[in-house]
N, CA, C and O atoms as CSV, one atom per row, in Angstrom:
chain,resi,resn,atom,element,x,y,z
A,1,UNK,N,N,0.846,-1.186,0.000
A,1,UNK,CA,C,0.000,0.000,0.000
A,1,UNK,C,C,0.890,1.248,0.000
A,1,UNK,O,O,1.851,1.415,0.751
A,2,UNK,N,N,0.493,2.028,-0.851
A,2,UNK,CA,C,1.108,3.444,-0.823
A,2,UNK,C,C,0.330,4.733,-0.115
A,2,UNK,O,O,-0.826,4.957,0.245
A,3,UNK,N,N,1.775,5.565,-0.113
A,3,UNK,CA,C,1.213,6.836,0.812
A,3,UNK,C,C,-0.396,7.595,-0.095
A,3,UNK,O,O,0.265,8.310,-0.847
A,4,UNK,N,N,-1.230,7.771,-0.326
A,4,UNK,CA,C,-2.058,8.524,-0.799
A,4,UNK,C,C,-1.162,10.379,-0.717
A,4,UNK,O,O,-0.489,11.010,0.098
A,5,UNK,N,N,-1.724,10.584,-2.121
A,5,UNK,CA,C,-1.242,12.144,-2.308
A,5,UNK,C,C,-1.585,12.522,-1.081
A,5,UNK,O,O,-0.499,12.764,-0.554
A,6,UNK,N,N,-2.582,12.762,-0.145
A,6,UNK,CA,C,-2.899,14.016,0.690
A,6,UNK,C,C,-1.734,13.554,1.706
A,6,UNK,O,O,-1.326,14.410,2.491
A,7,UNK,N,N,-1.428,12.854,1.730
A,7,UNK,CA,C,-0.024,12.141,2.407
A,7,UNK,C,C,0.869,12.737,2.898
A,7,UNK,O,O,1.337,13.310,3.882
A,8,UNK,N,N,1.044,12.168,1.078
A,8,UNK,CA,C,2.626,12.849,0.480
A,8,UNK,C,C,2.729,14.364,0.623
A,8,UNK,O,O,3.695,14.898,1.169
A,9,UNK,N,N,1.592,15.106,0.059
A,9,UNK,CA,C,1.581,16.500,0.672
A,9,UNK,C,C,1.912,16.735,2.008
A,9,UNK,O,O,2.776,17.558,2.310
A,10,UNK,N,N,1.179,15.958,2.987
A,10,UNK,CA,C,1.862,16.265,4.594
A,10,UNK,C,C,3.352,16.497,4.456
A,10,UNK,O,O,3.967,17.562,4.502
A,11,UNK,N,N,3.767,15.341,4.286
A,11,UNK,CA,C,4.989,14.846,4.456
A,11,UNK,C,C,6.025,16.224,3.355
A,11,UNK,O,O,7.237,16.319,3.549
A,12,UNK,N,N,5.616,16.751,2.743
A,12,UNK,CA,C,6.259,17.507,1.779
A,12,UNK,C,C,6.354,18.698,2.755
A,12,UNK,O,O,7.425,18.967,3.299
A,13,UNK,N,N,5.325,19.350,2.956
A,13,UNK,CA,C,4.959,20.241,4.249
A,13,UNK,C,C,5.775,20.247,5.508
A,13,UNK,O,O,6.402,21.193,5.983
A,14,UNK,N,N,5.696,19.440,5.808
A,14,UNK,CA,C,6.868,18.842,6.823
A,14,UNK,C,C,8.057,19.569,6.890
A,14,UNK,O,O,8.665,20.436,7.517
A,15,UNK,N,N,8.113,18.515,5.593
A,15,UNK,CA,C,9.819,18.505,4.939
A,15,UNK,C,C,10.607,20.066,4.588
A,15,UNK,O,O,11.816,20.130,4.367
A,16,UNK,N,N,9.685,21.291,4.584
A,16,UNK,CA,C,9.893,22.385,4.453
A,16,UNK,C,C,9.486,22.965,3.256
A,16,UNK,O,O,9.817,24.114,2.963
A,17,UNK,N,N,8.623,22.091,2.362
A,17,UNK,CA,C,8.296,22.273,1.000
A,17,UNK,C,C,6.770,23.461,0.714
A,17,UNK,O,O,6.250,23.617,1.819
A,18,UNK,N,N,6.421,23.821,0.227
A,18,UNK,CA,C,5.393,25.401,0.413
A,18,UNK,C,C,4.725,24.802,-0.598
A,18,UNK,O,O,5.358,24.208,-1.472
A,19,UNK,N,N,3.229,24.880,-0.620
A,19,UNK,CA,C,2.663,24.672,-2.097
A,19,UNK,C,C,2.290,26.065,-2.752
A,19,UNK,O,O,2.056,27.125,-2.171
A,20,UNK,N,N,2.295,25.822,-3.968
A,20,UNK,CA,C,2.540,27.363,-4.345
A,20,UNK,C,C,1.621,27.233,-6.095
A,20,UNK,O,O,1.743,28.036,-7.020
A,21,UNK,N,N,0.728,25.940,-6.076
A,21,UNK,CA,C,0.007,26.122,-7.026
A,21,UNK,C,C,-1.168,24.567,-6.957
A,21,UNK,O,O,-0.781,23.489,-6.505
A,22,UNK,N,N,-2.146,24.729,-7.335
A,22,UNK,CA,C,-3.734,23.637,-7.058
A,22,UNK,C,C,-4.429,23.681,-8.324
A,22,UNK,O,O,-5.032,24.618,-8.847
A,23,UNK,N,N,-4.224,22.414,-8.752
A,23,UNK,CA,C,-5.044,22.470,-9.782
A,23,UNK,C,C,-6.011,21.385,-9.836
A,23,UNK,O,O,-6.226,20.987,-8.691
A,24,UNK,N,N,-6.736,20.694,-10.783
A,24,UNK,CA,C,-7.627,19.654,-10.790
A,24,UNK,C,C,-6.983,18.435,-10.495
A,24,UNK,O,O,-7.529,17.515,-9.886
A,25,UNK,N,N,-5.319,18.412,-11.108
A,25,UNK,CA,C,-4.751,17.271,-10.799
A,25,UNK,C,C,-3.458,17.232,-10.148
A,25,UNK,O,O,-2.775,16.219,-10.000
A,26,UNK,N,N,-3.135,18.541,-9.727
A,26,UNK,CA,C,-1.865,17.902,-9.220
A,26,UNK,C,C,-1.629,19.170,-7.746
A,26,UNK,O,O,-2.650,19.847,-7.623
A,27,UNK,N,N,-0.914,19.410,-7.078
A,27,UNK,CA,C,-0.308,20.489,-6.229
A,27,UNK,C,C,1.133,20.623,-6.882
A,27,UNK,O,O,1.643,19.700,-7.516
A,28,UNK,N,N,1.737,21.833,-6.677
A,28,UNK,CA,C,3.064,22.120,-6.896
A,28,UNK,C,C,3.638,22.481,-5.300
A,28,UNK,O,O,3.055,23.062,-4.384
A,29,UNK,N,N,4.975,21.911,-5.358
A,29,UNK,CA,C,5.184,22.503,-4.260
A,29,UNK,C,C,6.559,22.642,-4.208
A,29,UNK,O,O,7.208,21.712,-4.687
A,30,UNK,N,N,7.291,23.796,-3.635
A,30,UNK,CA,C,8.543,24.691,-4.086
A,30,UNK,C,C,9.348,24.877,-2.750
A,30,UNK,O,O,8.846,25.190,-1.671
A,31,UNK,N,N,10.817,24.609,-3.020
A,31,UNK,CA,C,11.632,24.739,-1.524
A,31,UNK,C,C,12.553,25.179,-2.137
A,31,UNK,O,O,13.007,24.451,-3.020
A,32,UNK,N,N,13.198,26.548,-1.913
A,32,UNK,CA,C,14.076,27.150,-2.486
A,32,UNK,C,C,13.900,26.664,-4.217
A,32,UNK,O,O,12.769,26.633,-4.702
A,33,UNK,N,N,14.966,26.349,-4.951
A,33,UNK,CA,C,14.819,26.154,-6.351
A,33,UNK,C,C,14.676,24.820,-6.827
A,33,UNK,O,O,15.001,24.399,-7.937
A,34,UNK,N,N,13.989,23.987,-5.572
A,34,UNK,CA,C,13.974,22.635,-5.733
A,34,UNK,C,C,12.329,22.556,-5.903
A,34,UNK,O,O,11.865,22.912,-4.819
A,35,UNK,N,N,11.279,22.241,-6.804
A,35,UNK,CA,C,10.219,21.936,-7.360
A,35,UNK,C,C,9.786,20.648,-7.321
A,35,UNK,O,O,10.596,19.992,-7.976
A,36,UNK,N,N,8.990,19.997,-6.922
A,36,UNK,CA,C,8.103,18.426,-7.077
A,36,UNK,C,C,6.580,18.794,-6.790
A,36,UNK,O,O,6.215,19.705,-6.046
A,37,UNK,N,N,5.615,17.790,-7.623
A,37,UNK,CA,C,4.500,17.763,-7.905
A,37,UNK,C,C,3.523,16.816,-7.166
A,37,UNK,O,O,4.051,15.709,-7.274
A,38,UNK,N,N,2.522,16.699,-6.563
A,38,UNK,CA,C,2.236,15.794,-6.075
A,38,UNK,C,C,0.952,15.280,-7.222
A,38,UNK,O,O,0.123,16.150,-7.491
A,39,UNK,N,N,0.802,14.063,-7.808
A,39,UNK,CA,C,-0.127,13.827,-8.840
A,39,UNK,C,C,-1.294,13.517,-7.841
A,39,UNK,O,O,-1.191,12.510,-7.141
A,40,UNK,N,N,-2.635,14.495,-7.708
A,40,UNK,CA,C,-3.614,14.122,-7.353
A,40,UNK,C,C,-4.775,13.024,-7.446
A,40,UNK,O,O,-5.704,12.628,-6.742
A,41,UNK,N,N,-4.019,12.652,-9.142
A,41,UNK,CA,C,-4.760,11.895,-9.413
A,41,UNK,C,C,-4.523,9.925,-9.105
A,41,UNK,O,O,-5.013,8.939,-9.655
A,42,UNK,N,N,-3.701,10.076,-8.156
A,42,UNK,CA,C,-3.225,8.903,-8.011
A,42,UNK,C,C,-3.275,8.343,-6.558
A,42,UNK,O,O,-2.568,8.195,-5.562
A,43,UNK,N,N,-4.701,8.092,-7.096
A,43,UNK,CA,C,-5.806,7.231,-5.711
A,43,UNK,C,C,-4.791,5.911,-5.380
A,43,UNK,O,O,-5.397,5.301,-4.499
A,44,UNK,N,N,-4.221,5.581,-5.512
A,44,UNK,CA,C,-3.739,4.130,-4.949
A,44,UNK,C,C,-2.189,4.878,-4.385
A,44,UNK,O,O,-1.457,4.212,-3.653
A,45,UNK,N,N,-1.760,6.419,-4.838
A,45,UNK,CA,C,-0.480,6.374,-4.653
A,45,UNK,C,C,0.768,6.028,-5.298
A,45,UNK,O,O,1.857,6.422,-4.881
A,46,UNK,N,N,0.606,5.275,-6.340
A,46,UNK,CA,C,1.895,4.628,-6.902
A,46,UNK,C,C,2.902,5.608,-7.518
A,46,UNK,O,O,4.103,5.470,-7.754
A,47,UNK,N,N,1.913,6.824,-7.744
A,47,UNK,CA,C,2.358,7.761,-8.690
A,47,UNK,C,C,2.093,9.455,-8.157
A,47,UNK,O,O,1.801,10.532,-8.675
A,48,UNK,N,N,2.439,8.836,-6.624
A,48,UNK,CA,C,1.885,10.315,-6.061
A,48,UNK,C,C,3.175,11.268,-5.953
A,48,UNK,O,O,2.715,12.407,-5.879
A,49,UNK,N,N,4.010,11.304,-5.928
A,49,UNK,CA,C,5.317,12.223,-6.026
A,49,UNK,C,C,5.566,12.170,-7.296
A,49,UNK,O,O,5.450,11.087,-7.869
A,50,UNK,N,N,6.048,13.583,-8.161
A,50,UNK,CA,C,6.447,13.472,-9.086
A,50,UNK,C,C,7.560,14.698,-9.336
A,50,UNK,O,O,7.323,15.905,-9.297
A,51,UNK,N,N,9.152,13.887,-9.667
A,51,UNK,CA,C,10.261,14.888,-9.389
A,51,UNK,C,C,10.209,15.268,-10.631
A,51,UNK,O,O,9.450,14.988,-11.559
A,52,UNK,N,N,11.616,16.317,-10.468
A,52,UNK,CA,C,11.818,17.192,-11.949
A,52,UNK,C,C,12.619,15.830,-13.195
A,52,UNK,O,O,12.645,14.650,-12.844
A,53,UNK,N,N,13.001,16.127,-14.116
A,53,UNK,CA,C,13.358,14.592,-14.951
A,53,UNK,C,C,14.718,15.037,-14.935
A,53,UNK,O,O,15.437,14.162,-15.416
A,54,UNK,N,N,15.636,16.497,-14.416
A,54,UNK,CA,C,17.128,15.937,-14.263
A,54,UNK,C,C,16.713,15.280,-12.971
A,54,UNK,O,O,16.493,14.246,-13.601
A,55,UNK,N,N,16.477,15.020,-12.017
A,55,UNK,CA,C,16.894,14.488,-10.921
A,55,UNK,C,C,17.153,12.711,-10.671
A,55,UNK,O,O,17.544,11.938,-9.796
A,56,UNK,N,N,16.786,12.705,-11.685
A,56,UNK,CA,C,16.062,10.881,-12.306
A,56,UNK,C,C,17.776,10.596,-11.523
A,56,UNK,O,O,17.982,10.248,-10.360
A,57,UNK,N,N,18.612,10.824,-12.394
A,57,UNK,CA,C,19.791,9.526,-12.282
A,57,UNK,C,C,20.477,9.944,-10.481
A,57,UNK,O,O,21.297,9.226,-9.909
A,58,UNK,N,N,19.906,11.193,-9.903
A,58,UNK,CA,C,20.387,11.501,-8.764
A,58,UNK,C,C,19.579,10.089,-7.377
A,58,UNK,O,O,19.932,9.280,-6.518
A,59,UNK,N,N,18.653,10.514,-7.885
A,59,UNK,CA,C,16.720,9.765,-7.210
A,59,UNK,C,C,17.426,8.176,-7.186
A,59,UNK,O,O,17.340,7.474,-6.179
A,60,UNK,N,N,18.139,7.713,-8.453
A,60,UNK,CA,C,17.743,6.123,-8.536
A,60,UNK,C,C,18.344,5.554,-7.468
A,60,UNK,O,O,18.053,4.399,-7.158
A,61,UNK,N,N,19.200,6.232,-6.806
A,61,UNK,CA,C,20.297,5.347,-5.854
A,61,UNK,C,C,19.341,5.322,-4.428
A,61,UNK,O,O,19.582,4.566,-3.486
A,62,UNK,N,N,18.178,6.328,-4.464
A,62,UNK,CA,C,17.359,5.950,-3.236
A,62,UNK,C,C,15.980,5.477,-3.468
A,62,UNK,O,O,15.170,5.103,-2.620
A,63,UNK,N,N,15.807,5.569,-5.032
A,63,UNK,CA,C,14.175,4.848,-4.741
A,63,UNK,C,C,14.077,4.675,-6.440
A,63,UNK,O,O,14.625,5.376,-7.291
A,64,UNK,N,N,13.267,3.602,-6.613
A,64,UNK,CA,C,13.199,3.356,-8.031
A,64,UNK,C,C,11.660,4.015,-8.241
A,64,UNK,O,O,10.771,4.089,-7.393
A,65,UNK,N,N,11.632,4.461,-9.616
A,65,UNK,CA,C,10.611,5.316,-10.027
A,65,UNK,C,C,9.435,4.130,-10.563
A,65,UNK,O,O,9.659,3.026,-11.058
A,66,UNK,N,N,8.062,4.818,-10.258
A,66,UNK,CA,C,7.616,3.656,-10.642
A,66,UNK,C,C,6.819,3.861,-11.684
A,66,UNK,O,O,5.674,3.408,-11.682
A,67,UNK,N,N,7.201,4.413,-12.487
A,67,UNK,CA,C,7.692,4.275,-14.087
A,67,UNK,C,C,8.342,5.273,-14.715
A,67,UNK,O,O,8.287,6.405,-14.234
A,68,UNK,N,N,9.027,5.035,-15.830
A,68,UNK,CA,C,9.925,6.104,-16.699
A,68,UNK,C,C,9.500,7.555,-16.373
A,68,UNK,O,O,9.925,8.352,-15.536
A,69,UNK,N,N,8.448,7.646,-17.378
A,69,UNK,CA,C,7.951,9.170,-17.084
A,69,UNK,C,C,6.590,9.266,-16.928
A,69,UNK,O,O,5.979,8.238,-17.222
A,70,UNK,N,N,5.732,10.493,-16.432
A,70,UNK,CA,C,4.828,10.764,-16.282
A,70,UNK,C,C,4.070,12.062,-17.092
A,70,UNK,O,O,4.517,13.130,-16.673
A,71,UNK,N,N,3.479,12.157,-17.694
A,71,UNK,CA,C,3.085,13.327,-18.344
A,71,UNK,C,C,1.994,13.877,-17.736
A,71,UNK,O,O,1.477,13.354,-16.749
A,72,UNK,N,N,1.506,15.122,-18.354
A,72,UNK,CA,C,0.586,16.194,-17.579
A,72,UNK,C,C,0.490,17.513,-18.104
A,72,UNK,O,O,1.142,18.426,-17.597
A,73,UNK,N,N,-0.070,17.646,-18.823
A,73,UNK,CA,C,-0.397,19.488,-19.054
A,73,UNK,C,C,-0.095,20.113,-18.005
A,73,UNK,O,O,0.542,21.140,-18.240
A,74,UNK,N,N,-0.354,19.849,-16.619
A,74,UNK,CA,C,-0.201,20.984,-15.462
A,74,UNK,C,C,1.087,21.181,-14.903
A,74,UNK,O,O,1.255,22.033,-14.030
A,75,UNK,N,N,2.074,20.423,-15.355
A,75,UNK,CA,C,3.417,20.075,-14.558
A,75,UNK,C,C,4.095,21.156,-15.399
A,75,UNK,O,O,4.956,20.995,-16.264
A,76,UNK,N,N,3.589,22.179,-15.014
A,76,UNK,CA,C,3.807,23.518,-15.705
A,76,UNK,C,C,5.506,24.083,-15.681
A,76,UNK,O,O,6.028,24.645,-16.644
A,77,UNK,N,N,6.187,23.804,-14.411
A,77,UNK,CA,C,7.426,24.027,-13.685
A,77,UNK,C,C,8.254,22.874,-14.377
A,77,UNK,O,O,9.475,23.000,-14.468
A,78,UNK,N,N,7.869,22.199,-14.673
A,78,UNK,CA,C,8.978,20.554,-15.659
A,78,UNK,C,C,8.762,21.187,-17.395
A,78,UNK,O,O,8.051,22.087,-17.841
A,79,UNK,N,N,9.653,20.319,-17.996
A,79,UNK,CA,C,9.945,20.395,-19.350
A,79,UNK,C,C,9.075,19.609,-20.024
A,79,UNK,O,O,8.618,18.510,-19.709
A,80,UNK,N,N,8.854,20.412,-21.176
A,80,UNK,CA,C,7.683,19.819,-22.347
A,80,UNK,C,C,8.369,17.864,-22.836
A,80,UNK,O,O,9.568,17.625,-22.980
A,81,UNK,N,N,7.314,16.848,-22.982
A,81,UNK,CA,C,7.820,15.880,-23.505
A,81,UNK,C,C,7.788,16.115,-24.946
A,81,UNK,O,O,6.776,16.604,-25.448
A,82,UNK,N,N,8.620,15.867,-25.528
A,82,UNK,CA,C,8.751,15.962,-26.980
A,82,UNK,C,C,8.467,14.684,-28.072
A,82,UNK,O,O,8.458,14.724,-29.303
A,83,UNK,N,N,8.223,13.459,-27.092
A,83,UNK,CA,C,8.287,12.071,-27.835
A,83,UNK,C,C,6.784,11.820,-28.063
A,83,UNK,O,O,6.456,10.832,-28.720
A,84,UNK,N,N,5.941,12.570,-27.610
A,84,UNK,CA,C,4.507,12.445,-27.845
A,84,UNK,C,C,3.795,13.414,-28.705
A,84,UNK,O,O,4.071,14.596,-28.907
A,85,UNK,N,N,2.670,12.580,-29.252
A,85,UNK,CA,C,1.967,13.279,-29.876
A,85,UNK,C,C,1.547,15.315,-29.128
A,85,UNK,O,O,1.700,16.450,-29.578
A,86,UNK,N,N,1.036,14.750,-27.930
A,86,UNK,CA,C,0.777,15.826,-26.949
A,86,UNK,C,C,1.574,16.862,-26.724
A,86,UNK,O,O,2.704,16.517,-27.070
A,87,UNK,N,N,1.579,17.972,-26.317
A,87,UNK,CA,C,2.247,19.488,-26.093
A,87,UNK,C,C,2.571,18.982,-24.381
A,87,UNK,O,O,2.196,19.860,-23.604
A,88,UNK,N,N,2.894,18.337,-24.011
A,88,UNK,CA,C,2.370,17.900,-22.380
A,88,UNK,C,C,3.637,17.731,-21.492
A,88,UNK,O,O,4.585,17.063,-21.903
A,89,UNK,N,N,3.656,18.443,-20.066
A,89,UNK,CA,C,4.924,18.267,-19.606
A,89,UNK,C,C,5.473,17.303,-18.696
A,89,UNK,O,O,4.565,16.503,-18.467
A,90,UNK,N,N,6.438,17.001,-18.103
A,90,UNK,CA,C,6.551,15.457,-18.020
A,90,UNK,C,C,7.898,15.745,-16.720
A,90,UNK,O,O,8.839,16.526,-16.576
A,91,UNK,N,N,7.279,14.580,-15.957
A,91,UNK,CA,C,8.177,14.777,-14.699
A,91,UNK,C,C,8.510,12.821,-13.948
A,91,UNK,O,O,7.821,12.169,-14.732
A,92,UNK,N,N,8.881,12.218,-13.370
A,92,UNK,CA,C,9.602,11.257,-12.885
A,92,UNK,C,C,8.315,10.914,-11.760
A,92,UNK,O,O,8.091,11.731,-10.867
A,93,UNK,N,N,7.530,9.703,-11.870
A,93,UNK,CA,C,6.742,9.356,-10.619
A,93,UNK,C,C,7.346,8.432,-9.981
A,93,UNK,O,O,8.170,7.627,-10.416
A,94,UNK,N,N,6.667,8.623,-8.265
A,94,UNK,CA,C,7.452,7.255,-7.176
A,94,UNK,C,C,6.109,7.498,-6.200
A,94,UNK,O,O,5.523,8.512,-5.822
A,95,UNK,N,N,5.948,6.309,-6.019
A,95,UNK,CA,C,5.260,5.946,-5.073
A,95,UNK,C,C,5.997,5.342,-3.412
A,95,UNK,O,O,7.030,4.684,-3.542
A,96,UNK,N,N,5.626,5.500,-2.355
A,96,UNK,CA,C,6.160,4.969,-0.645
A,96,UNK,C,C,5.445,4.666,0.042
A,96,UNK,O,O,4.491,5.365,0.385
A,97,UNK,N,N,5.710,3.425,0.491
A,97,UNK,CA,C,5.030,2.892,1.173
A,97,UNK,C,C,4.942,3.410,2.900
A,97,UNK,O,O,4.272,2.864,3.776
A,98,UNK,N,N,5.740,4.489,3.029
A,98,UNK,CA,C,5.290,5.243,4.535
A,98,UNK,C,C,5.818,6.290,4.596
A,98,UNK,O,O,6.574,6.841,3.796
A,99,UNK,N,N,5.477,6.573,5.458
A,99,UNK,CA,C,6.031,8.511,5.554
A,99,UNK,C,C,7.477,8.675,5.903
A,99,UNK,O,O,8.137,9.687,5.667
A,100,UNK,N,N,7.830,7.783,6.382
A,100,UNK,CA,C,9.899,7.269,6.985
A,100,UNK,C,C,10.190,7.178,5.809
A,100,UNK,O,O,10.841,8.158,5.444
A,101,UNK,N,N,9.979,6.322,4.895
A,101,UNK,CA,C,10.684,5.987,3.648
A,101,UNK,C,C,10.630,7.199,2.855
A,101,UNK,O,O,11.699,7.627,2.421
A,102,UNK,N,N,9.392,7.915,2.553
A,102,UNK,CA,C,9.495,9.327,1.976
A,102,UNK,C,C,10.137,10.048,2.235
A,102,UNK,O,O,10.943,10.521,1.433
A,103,UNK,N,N,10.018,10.485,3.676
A,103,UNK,CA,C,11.073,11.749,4.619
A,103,UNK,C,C,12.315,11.306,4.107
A,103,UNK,O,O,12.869,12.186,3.448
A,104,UNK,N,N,12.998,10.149,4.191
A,104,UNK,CA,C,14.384,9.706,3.957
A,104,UNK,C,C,15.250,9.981,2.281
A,104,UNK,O,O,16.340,10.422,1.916
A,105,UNK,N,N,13.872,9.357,1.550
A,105,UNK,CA,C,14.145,9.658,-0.096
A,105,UNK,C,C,14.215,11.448,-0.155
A,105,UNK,O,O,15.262,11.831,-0.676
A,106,UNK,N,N,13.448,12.375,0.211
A,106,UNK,CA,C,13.361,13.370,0.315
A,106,UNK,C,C,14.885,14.148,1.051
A,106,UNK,O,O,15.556,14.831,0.277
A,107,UNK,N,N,15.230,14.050,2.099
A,107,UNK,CA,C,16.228,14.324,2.751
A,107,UNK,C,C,17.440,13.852,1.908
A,107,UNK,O,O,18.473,14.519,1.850
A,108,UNK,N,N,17.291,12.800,1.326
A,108,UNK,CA,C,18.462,12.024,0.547
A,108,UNK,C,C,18.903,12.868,-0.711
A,108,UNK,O,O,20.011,13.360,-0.927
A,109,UNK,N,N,17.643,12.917,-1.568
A,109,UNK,CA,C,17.382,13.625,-2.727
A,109,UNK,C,C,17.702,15.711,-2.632
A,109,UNK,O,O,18.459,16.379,-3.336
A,110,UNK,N,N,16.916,16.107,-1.663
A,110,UNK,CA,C,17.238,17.707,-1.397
A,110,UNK,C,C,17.735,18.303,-0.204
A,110,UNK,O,O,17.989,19.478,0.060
A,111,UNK,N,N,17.843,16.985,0.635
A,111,UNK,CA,C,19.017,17.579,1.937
A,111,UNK,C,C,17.835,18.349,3.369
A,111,UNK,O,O,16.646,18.654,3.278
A,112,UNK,N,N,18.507,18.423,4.228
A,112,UNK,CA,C,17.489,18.545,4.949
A,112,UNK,C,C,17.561,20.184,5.295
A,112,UNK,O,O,18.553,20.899,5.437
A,113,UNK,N,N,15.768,20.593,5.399
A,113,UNK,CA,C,15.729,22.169,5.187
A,113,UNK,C,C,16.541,22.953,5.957
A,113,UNK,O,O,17.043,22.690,7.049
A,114,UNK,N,N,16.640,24.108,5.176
A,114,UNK,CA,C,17.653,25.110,6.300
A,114,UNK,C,C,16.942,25.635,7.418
A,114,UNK,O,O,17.526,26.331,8.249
């Protein structure tokens, strides 16, 4: 079982992260010049964090993504995918199975807040 987005938002909150945009499907949320998305639409979780796509080869050494990429018109702050038909922007999903394992990938990935 995975964290559910409203979760992962806690846990982002926490972590020192600000949301700073709400849309139908996703939250943005911003810590200094470090950006991640939480996909709202991902009732089971698998796909409720979603990082920027440089961070991919930084991310893999603490958590495997659970899949390649993720696309989204709203992931307004990430880079356009270019391999699709779609205009649509595209960011790295992971799903966690608890709020320890998140806090840790998080701390691992952007260090812990000032």
């Amino acid at each position: 079982m995975y964290l559910r987005p409203d979760e992962v938002a806690r846990v982002l909150e926490k972590a020192g992260f600000t949301m700073d945009a709400v849309t139908p499907k996703t939250y943005g949320y911003r810590r200094g010049e470090d950006y991640v998305y939480v996909n709202r639409e991902a009732r089971l979780g698998r796909t409720a964090l979603v990082i920027h796509p440089t961070l991919k080869e930084r991310s893999q050494s603490l958590a495997d993504p659970a899949s390649d990429i993720k696309t989204c018109d709203h992931y307004q702050e990430f880079p356009l995918y270019l391999g699709g038909e779609a205009q649509a922007h595209y960011g790295i999903p992971h799903g966690f199975s608890s709020r320890i394992a998140l806090e840790r990938y998080l701390s691992g990935l952007f260090g812990d807040p000032q």
